[in-house]
PDB file of C-alpha atoms in Angstrom:
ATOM      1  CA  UNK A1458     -40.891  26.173  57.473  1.00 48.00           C
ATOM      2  CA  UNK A1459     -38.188  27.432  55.206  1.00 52.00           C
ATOM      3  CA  UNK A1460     -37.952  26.960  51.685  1.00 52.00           C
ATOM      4  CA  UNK A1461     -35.472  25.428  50.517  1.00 51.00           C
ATOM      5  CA  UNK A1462     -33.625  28.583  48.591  1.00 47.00           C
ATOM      6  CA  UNK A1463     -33.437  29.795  52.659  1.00 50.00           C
ATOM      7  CA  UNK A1464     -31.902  26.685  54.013  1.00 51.00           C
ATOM      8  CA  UNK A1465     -29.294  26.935  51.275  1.00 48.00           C
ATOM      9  CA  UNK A1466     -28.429  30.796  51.885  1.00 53.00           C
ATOM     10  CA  UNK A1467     -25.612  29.984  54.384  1.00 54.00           C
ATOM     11  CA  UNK A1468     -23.979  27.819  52.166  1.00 52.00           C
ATOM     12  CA  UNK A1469     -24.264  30.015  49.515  1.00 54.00           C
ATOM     13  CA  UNK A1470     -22.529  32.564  51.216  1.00 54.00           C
ATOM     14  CA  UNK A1471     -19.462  30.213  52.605  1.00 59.00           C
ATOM     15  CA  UNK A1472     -19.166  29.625  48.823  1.00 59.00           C
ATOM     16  CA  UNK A1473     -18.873  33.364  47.837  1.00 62.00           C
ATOM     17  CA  UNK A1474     -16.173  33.928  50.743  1.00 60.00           C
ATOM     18  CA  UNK A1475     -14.317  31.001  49.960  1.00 63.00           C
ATOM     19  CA  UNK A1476     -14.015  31.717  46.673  1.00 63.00           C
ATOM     20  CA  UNK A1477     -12.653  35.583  46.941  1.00 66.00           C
ATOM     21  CA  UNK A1478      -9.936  34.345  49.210  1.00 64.00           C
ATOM     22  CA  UNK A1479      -9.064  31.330  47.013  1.00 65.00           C
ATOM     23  CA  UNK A1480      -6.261  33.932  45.208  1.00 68.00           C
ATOM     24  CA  UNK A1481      -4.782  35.022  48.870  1.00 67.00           C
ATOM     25  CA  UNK A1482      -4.157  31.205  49.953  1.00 63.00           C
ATOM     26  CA  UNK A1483      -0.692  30.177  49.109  1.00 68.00           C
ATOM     27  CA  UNK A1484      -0.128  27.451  46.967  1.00 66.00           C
ATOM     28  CA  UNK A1485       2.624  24.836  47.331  1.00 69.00           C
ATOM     29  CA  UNK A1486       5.563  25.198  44.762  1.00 73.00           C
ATOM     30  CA  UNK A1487       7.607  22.247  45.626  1.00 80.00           C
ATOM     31  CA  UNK A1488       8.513  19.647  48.700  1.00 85.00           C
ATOM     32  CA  UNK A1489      12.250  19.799  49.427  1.00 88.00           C
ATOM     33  CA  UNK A1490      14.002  16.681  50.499  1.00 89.00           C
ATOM     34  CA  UNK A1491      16.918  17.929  53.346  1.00 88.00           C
ATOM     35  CA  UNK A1492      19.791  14.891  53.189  1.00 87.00           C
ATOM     36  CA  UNK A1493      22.768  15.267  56.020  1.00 87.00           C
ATOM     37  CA  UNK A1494      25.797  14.510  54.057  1.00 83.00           C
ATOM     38  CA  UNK A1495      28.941  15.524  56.498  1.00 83.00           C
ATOM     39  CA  UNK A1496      28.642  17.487  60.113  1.00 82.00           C
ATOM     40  CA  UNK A1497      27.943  20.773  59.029  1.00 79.00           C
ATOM     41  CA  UNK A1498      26.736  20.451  55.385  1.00 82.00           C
ATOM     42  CA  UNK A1499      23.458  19.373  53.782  1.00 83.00           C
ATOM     43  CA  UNK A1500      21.662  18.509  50.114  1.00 87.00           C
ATOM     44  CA  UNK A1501      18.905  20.425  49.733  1.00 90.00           C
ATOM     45  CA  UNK A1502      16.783  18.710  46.524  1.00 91.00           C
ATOM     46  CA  UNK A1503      13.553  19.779  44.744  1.00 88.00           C
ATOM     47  CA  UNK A1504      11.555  16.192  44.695  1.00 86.00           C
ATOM     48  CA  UNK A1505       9.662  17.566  41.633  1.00 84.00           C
ATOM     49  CA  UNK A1506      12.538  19.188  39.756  1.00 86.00           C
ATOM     50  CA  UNK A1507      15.786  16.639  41.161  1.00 90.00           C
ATOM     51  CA  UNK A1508      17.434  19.636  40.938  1.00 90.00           C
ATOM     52  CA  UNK A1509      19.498  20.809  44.120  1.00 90.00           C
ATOM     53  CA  UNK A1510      19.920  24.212  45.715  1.00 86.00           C
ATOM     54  CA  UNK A1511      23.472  25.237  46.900  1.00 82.00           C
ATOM     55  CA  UNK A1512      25.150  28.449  48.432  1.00 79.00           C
ATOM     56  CA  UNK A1513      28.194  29.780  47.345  1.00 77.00           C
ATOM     57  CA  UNK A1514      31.504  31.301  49.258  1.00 78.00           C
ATOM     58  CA  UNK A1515      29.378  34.710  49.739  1.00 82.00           C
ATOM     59  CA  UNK A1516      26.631  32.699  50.844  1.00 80.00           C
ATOM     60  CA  UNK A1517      24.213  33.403  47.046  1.00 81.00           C
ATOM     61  CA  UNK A1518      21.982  30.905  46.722  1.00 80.00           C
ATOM     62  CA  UNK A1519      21.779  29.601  43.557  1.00 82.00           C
ATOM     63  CA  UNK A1520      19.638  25.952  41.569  1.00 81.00           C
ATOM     64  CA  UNK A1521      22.072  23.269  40.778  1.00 80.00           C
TER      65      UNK A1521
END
């Protein structure tokens, strides 16, 4: 019968891996909400921020 540091080895373990490749996972930075305004053009808005992203004539993206 195992004791009961034995039976928790494998768990012990998953806990190590998990948390050296917590640093490697990406993180979310934002949730964009994509709005069709005319054929051919869309808002692009940061939910968290309400700020809007926007290209200009040589195609620079830039936070407006």
């Amino acid at each position: 019968m195992p004791s009961s540091y034995q039976s928790l080895q494998p768990l012990h373990h998953d806990l190590l891996v998990t948390a050296a490749l917590l640093p490697q996972i990406p993180k979310p930075v934002g949730i964009l909400e994509i709005t069709a305004v005319e054929v051919g053009v869309v808002a692009i808005k940061g939910l968290f921020s309400g700020r809007y992203l926007a290209m200009n004539k040589r195609g620079r993206l830039y936070a407006s």
